[in-house]
Coordinates of C-alpha atoms and ligand atoms in Angstrom, one line a residue:
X1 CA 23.2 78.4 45.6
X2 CA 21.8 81.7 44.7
X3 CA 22.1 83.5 41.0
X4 CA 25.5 84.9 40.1
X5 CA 24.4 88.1 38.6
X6 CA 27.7 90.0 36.2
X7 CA 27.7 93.1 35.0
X8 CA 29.8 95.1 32.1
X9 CA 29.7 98.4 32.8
X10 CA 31.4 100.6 30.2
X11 CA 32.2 104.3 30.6
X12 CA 30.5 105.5 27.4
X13 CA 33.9 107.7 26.4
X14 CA 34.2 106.5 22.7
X15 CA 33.7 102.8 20.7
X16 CA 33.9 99.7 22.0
X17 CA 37.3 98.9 22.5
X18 CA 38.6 95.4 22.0
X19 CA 39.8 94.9 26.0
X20 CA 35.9 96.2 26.8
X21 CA 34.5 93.9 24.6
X22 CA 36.7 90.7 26.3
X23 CA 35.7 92.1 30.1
X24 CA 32.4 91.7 28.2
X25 CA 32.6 88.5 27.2
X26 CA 34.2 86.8 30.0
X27 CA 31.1 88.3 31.9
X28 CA 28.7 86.8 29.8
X29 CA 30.1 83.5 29.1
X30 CA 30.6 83.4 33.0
X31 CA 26.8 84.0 33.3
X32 CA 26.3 81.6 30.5
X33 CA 28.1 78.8 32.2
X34 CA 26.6 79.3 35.6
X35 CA 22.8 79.8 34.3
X36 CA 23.2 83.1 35.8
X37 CA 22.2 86.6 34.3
X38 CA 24.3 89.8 32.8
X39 CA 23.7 93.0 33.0
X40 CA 24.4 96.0 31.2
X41 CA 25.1 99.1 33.0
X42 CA 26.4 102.4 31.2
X43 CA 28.4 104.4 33.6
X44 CA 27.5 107.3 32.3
X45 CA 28.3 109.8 35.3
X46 CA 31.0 111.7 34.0
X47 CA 28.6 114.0 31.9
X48 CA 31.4 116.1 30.3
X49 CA 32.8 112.9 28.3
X50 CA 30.0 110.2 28.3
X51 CA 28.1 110.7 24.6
X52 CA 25.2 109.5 23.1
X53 CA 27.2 107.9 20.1
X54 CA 29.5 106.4 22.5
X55 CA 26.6 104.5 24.4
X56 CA 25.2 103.4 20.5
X57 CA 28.3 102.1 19.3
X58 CA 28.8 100.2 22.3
X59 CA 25.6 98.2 22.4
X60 CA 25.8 97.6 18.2
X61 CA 29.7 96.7 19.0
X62 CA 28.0 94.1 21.6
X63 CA 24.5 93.1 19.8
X64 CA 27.1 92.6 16.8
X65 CA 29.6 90.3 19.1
X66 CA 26.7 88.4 19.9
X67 CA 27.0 89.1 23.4
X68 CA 23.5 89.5 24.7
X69 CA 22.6 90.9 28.2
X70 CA 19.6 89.9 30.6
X71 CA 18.9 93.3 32.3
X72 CA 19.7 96.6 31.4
X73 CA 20.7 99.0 30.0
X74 CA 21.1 100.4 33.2
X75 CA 22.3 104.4 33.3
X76 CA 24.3 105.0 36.1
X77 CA 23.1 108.8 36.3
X78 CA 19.2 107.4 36.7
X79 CA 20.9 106.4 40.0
X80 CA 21.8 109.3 41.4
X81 CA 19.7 109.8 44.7
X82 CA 20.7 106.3 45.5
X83 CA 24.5 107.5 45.4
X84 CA 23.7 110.0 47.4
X85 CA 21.8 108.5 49.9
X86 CA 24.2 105.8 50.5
X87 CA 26.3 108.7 51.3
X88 CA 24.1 110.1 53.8
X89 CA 23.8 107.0 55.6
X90 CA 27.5 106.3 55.9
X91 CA 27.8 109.9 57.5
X92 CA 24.8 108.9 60.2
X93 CA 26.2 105.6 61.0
X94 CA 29.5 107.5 61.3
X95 CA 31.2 105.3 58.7
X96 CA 31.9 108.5 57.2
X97 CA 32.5 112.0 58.0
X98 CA 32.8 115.7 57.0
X99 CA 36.2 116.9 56.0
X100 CA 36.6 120.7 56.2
X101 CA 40.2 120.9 55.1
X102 CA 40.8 123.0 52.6
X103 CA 43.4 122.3 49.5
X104 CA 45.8 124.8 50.5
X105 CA 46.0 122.9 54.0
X106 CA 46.3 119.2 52.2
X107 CA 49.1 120.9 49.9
X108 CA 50.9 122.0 52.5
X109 CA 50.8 118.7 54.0
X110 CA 51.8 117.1 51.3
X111 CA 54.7 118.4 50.2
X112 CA 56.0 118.4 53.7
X113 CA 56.1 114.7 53.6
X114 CA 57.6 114.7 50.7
X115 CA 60.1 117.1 52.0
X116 CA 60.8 114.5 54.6
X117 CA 60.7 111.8 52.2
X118 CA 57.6 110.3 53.9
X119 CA 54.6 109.1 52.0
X120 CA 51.4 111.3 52.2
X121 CA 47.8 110.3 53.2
X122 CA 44.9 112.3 54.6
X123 CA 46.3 112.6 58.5
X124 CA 42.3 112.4 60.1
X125 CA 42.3 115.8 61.0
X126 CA 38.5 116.1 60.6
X127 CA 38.2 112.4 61.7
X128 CA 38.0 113.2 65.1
X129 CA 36.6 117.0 65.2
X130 CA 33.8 117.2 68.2
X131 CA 30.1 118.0 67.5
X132 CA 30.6 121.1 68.5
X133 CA 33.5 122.3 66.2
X134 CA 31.3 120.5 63.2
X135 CA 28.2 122.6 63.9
X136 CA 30.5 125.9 63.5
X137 CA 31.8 124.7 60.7
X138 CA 28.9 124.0 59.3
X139 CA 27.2 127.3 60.4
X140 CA 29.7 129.6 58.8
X141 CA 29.1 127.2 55.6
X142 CA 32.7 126.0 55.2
X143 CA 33.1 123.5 51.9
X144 CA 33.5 119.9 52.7
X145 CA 34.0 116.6 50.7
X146 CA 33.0 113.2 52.8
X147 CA 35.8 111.0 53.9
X148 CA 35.1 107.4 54.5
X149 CA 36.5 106.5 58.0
X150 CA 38.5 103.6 57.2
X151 CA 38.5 101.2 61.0
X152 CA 41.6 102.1 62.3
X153 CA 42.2 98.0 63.0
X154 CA 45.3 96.7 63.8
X155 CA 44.5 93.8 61.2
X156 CA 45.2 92.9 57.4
X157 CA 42.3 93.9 54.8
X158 CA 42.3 91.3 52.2
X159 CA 39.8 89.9 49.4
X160 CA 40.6 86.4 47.8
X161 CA 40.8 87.4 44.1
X162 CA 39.7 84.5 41.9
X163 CA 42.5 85.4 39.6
X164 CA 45.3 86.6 41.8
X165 CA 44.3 84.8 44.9
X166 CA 44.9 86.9 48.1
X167 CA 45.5 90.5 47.9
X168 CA 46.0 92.0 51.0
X169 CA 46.8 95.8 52.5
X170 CA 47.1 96.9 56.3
X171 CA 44.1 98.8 57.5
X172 CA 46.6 101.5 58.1
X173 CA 47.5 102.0 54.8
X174 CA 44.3 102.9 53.1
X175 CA 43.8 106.5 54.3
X176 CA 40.6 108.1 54.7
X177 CA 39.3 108.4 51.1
X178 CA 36.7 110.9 49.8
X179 CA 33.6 109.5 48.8
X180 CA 31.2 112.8 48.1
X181 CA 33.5 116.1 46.6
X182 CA 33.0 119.6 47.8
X183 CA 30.3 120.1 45.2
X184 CA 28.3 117.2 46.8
X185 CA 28.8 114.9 43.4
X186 CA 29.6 111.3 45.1
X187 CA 32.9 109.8 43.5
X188 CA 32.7 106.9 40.8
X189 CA 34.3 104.7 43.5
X190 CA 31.0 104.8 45.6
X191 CA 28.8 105.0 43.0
X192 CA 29.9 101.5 41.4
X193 CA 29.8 99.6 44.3
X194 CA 26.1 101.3 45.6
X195 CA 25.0 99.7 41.8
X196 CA 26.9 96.8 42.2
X197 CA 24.6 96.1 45.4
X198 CA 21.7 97.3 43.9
X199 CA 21.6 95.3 41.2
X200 CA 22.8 92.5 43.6
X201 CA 25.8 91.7 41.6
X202 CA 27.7 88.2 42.7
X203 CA 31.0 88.6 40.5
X204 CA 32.8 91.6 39.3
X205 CA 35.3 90.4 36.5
X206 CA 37.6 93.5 35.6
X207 CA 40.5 94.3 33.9
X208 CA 43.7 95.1 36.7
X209 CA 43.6 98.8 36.0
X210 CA 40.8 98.9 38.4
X211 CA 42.3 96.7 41.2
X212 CA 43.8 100.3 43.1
X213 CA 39.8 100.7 44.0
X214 CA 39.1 97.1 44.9
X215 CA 40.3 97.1 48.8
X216 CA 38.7 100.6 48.9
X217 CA 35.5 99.2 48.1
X218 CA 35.3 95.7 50.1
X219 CA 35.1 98.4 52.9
X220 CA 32.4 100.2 51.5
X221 CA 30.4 97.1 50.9
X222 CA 31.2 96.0 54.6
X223 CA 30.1 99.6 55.8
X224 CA 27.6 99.5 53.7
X225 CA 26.2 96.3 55.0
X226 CA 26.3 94.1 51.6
X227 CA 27.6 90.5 50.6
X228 CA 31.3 91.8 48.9
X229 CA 30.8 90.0 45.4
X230 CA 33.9 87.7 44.1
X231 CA 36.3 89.7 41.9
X232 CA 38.8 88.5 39.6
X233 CA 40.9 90.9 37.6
X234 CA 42.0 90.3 34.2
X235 CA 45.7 90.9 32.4
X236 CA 45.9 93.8 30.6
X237 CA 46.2 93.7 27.0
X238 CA 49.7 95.3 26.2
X239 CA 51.1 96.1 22.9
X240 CA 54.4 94.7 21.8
X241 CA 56.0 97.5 23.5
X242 CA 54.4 96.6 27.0
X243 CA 52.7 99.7 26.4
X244 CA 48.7 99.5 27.1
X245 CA 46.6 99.1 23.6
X246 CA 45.0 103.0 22.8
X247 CA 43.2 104.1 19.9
X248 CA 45.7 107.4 20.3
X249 CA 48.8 105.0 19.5
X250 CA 47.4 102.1 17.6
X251 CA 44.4 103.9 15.6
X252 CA 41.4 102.1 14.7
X253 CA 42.6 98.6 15.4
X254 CA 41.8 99.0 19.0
X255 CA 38.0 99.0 18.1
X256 CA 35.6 96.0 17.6
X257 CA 34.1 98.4 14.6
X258 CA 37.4 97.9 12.7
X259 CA 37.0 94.4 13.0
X260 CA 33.2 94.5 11.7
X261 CA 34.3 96.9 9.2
X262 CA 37.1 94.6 8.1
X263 CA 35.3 91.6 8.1
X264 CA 35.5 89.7 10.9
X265 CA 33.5 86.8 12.1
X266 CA 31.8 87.7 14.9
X267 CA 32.7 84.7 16.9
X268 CA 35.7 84.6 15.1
X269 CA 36.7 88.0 17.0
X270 CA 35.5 86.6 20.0
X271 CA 37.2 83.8 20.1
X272 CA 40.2 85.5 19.7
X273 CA 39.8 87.9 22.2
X274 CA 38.7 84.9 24.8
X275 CA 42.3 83.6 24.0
X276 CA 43.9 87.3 24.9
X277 CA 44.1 86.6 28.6
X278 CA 42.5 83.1 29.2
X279 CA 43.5 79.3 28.1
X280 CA 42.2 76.1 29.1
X281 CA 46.1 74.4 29.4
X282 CA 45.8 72.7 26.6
X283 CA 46.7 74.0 22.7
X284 CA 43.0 74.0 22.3
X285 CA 42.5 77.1 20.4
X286 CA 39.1 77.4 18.8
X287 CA 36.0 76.8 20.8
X288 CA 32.0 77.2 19.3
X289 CA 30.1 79.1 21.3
X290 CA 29.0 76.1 23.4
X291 CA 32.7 74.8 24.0
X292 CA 34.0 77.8 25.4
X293 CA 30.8 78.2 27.9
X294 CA 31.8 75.1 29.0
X295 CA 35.8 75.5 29.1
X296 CA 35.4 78.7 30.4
X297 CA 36.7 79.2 33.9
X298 CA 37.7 82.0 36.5
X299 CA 40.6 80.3 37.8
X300 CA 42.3 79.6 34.2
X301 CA 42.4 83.5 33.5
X302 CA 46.3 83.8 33.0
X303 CA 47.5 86.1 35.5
X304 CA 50.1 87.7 33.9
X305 CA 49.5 90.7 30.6
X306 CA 48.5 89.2 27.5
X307 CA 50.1 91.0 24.1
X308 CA 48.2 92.3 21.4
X309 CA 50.5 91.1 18.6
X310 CA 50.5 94.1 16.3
X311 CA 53.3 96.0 14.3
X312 CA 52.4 99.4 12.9
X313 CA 52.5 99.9 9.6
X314 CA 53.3 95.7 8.9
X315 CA 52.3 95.5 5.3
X316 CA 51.1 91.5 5.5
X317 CA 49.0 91.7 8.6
X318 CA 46.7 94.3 9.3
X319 CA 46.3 93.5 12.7
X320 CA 47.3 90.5 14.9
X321 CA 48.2 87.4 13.0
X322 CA 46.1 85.2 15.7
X323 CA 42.9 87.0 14.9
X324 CA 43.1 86.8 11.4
X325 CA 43.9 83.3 11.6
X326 CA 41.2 82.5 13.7
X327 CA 39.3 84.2 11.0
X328 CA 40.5 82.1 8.1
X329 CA 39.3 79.2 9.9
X330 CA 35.7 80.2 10.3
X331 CA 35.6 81.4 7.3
X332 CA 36.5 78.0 5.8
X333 CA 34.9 75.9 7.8
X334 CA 31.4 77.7 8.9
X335 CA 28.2 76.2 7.0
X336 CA 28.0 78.3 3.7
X337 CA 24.8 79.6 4.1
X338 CA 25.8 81.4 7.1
X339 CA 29.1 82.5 5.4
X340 CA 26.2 84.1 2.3
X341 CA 24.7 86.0 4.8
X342 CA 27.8 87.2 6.0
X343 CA 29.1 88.3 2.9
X344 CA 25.8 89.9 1.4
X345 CA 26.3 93.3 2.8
X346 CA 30.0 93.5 1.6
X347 CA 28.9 92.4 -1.4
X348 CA 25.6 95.2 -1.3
X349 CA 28.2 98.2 -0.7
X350 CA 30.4 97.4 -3.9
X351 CA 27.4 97.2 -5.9
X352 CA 28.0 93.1 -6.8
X353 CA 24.7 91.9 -4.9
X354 CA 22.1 90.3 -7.2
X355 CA 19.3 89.6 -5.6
X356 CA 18.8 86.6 -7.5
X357 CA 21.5 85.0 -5.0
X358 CA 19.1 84.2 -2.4
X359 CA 16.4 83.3 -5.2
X360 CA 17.0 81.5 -8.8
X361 CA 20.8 81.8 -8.6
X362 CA 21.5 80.7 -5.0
X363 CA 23.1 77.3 -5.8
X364 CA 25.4 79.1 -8.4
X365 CA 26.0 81.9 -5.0
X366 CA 26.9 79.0 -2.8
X367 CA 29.1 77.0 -4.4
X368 CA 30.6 80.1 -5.8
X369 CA 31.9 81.4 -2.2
X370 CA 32.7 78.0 -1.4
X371 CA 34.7 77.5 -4.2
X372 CA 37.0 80.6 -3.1
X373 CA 36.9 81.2 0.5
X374 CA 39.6 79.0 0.9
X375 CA 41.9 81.5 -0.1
X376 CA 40.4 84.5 1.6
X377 CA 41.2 85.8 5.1
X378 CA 38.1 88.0 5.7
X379 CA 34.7 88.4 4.2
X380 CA 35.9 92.0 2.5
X381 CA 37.8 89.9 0.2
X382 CA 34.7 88.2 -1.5
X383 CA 34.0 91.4 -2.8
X384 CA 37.6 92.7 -3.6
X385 CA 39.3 89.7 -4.4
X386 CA 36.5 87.6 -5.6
X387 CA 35.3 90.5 -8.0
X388 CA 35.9 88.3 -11.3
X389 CA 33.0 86.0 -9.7
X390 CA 30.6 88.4 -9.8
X391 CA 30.9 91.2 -12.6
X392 CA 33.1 91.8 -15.7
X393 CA 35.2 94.9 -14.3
X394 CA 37.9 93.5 -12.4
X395 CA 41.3 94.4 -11.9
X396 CA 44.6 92.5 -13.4
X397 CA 47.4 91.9 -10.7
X398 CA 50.5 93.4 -12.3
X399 CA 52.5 90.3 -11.4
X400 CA 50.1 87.6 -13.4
X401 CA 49.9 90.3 -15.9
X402 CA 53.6 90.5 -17.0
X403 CA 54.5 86.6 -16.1
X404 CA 51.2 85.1 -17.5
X405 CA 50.3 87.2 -20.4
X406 CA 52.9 89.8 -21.3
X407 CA 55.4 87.5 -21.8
X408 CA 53.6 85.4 -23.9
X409 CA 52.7 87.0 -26.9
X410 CA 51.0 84.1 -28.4
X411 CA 48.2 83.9 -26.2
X412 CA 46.8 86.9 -28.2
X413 CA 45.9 84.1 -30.6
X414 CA 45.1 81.2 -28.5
X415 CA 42.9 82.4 -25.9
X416 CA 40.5 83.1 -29.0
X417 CA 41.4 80.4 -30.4
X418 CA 39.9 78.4 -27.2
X419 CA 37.3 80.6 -26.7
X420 CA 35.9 79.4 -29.9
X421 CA 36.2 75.7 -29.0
X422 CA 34.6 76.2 -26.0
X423 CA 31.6 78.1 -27.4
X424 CA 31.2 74.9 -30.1
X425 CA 31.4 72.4 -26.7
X426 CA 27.9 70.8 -26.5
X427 CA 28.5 70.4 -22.6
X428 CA 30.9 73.0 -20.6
X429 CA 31.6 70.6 -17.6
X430 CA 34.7 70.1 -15.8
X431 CA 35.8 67.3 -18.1
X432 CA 35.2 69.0 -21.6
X433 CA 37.1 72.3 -20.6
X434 CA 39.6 70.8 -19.4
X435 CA 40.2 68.6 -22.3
X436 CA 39.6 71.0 -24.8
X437 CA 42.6 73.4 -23.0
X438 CA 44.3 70.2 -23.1
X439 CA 44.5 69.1 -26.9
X440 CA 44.8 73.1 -27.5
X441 CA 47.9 73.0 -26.1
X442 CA 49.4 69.6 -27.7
X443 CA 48.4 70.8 -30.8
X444 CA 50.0 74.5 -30.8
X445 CA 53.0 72.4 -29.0
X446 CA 52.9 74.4 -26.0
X447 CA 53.4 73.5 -22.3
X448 CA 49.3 73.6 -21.0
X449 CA 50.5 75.6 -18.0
X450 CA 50.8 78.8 -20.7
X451 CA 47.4 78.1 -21.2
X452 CA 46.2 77.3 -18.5
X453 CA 47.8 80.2 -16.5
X454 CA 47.2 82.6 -19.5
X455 CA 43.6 81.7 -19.1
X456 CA 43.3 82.3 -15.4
X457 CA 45.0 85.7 -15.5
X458 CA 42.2 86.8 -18.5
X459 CA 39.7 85.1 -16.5
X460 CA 40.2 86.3 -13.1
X461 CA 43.4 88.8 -12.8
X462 CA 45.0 86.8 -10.6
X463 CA 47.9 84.8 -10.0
X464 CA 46.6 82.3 -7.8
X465 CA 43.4 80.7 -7.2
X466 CA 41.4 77.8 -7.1
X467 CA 41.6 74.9 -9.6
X468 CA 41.6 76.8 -13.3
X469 CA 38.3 74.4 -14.2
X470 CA 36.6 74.6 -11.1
X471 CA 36.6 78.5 -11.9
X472 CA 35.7 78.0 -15.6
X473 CA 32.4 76.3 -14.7
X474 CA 31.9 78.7 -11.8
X475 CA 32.3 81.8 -13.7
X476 CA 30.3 80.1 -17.1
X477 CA 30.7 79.3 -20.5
X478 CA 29.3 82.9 -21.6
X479 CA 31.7 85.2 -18.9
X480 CA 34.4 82.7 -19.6
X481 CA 34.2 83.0 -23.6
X482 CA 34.0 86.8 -23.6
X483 CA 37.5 87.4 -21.0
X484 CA 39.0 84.7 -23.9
X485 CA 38.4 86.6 -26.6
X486 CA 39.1 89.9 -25.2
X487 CA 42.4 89.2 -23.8
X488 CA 44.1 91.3 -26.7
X489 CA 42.7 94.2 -24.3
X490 CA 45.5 92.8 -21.5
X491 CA 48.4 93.9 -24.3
X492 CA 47.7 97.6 -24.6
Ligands
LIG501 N1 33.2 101.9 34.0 C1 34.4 101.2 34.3 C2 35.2 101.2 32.9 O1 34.6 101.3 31.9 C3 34.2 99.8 34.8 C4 34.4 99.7 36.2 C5 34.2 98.4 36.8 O2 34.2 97.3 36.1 O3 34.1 98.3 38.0 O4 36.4 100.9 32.9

């Protein structure tokens, strides 16, 4: 069997949008599980919206994803003699011709058959012109676009999508299409399938929006005189409105930046996004890197749209529920040394990185982040919600403030109060502090959740958390004894 050779080939218009990233990924992990290569080809031809930031963010958007390519990046534009040439030949091998009509003629056309309620296509008037009426044509310089001349066969044109299975189209429905415009620019249609052969792609895995140029193009291949690679077309990825995902209507959220902004896993975000439009018919839902190369498959891409399950403006989930659980559970479950490096640069750009984490403190780092990512959805909250862990300004949830302090006036006294026994403790070990907030309490005859509750509000501002002790030895006797003490500051 010879290589299958993908390709993602992104118009560099803007970021890296979350549908371009999945096209990319089903690519590659189709090339991973075939031993086959990908390449990355920026269709840059459309000069007036392609960008140079556009083409950055999208190959940090995929180096980020951890989807890596084997050739490329390609520029489409590098290509353009080839386009053009590929042209030419179709016009000598009369595969194609010159069209002379000009748009006032095609209008008028047009919206006869509407008049008469019949659908429009190009009617071959230049198809059959003589050599003759060409050459004047040509000598008095007339404009022209090229028309491919579709074989006027009485048959059916048909591809076997892997996805879709047969999709099929009468040769006399596909009209004469322009494949070179009057200012002798060759259209995107020809130009992707002239690289597509050039670079001797195998398997074009799209999303559906592009399926109204697929038929067009097995017949350029065919003219052309190349292998027509297998397609399969992917779902689109609809909003709860069945309306198609756009940074105009949903914002940021649409772009794998958000998610690396936000937080995100990686493969976390991958995985998710392998989910939006693909499942292996079982509840399976997260794969390692290695699992879904093997589970992956073309023929278990679901056929019908896949929803992006996102309200605007929901105050609980900032962006589909799915993703963010898929998130927890790497978060929780990845080794924590890979978590640390994760969380390092979140931590860098609020100022709590001590470089002493990944030196004489990096036992205390580890175990701290273990201790609390159990709670945490995304690795921003390490260095929002985790604050207490590392520095002394942090803020106090109003909720635990009123219920765990306010309302307990005493606690003015006893936090000191314990704060001083725990200073005098010869060990500060799970055991002795929780002992010592133990006896505290039977002896002031007070329930030890006051305490205990009290404690963890003046230790970490929160109202929840993990086990109060676990975070008293975390945090340390010295951090621990000073948010006792102070906890008067809570009242004013
Ligand atoms: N450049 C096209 C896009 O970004 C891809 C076309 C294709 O996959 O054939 O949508």
């Amino acid at each position: 069997m010879t290589e299958t050779r993908l390709r993602f080939p992104p118009s560099p218009t803007g970021y890296l949008h979350i549908g371009g990233a999945r096209t990319a990924l089903y690519n590659w992990l189709y090339a991973k599980k075939t031993g086959g290569k990908l390449i990355l080809r920026i269709e840059d031809t459309d000069a007036e919206r392609s960008t140079e930031e556009s083409i950055k963010g999208i190959i940090e958007g995929m180096e980020w994803l951890g989807i890596d390519w084997d050739e490329g990046p390609y520029f489409q534009t590098d290509f353009d003699a080839d386009h053009v040439a590929s042209a030419q030949k179709l016009l000598k091998t009369q595969k194609a011709y010159k069209c002379f009509c000009t748009k006032e003629e095609l209008d008028a056309k047009r919206q006869a058959a509407q008049a008469n309620k019949t659908t429009y296509g190009y009617d071959g008037t230049c198809r059959n012109l003589s050599a003759e009426q060409i050459a004047r044509k040509e000598a008095a310089q007339l404009p022209f676009v090229i028309r491919f001349k579709v074989p006027r066969r009485d048959e059916i044109l048909s591809y076997d999508d892997k996805v879709l299975g047969q999709i099929k189209a009468a040769y006399s429905e596909i009209e004469d299409f322009v494949i070179v415009r009057s200012t002798g620019k060759p259209l995107y249609l020809l130009c992707n399938v002239v690289d597509d052969i050039r670079d001797r792609i195998s398997h074009v895995i799209r999303g559906q929006d592009h399926m109204t140029n697929t038929l067009r193009q097995v017949l350029l291949y065919e003219a052309l005189e190349a292998p027509v690679p297998v397609f399969a077309h992917m779902p689109l990825t609809l909003d709860l409105k069945k309306a198609k995902i756009s940074k105009r209507s949903h914002g940021e959220i649409v772009a794998v930046q958000f998610y690396q902004k936000h937080g995100f896993i990686p493969w976390a975000l991958s995985n998710f996004l392998v989910l939006l439009g693909w499942s292996s018919g079982d509840d399976t839902e997260i794969y390692s890197r290695e699992e879904m190369i093997e589970a992956f498959s073309l023929e278990r891409i679901n056929k019908s749209n896949s929803i992006f399950n996102y309200r605007k403006g929901d105050a609980k989930f900032f962006t589909d529920p799915k993703a963010i659980a898929i998130n927890e559970h790497y978060l929780r479950t990845m080794p924590i040394e890979e978590i640390a490096d994760m969380v390092k640069p979140f931590l860098k750009e609020k100022n709590l990185w001590d470089s002493a984490y990944e030196g004489e403190k990096k036992e205390w780092f580890l175990q701290t982040l273990n201790l609390i990512r159990n709670r945490f959805h995304t690795l921003t909250d390490f260095a929002t919600l985790g604050r207490a862990y590392f520095c002394d300004e942090f803020p106090v949830e109003a909720k635990p403030l009123k219920k765990n302090i306010l309302k307990h006036e005493g606690l003015k006294e006893w936090l000191p109060m314990l704060a001083k026994r725990y200073e005098a403790l010869d060990e500060f070990t799970l055991e002795t502090v929780e002992q010592t907030a133990r006896d505290l309490a039977t002896e002031l005859d007070i329930k030890p959740g006051i305490i205990i509750n009290g404690m963890r509000t003046a230790v970490t501002g929160q109202l929840a958390g993990p086990s109060m002790f676990d975070i008293l030895v975390i945090i340390g006797r010295e951090r621990v004894v000073r948010r006792l003490s102070e906890v008067e500051k809570l009242y004013q």
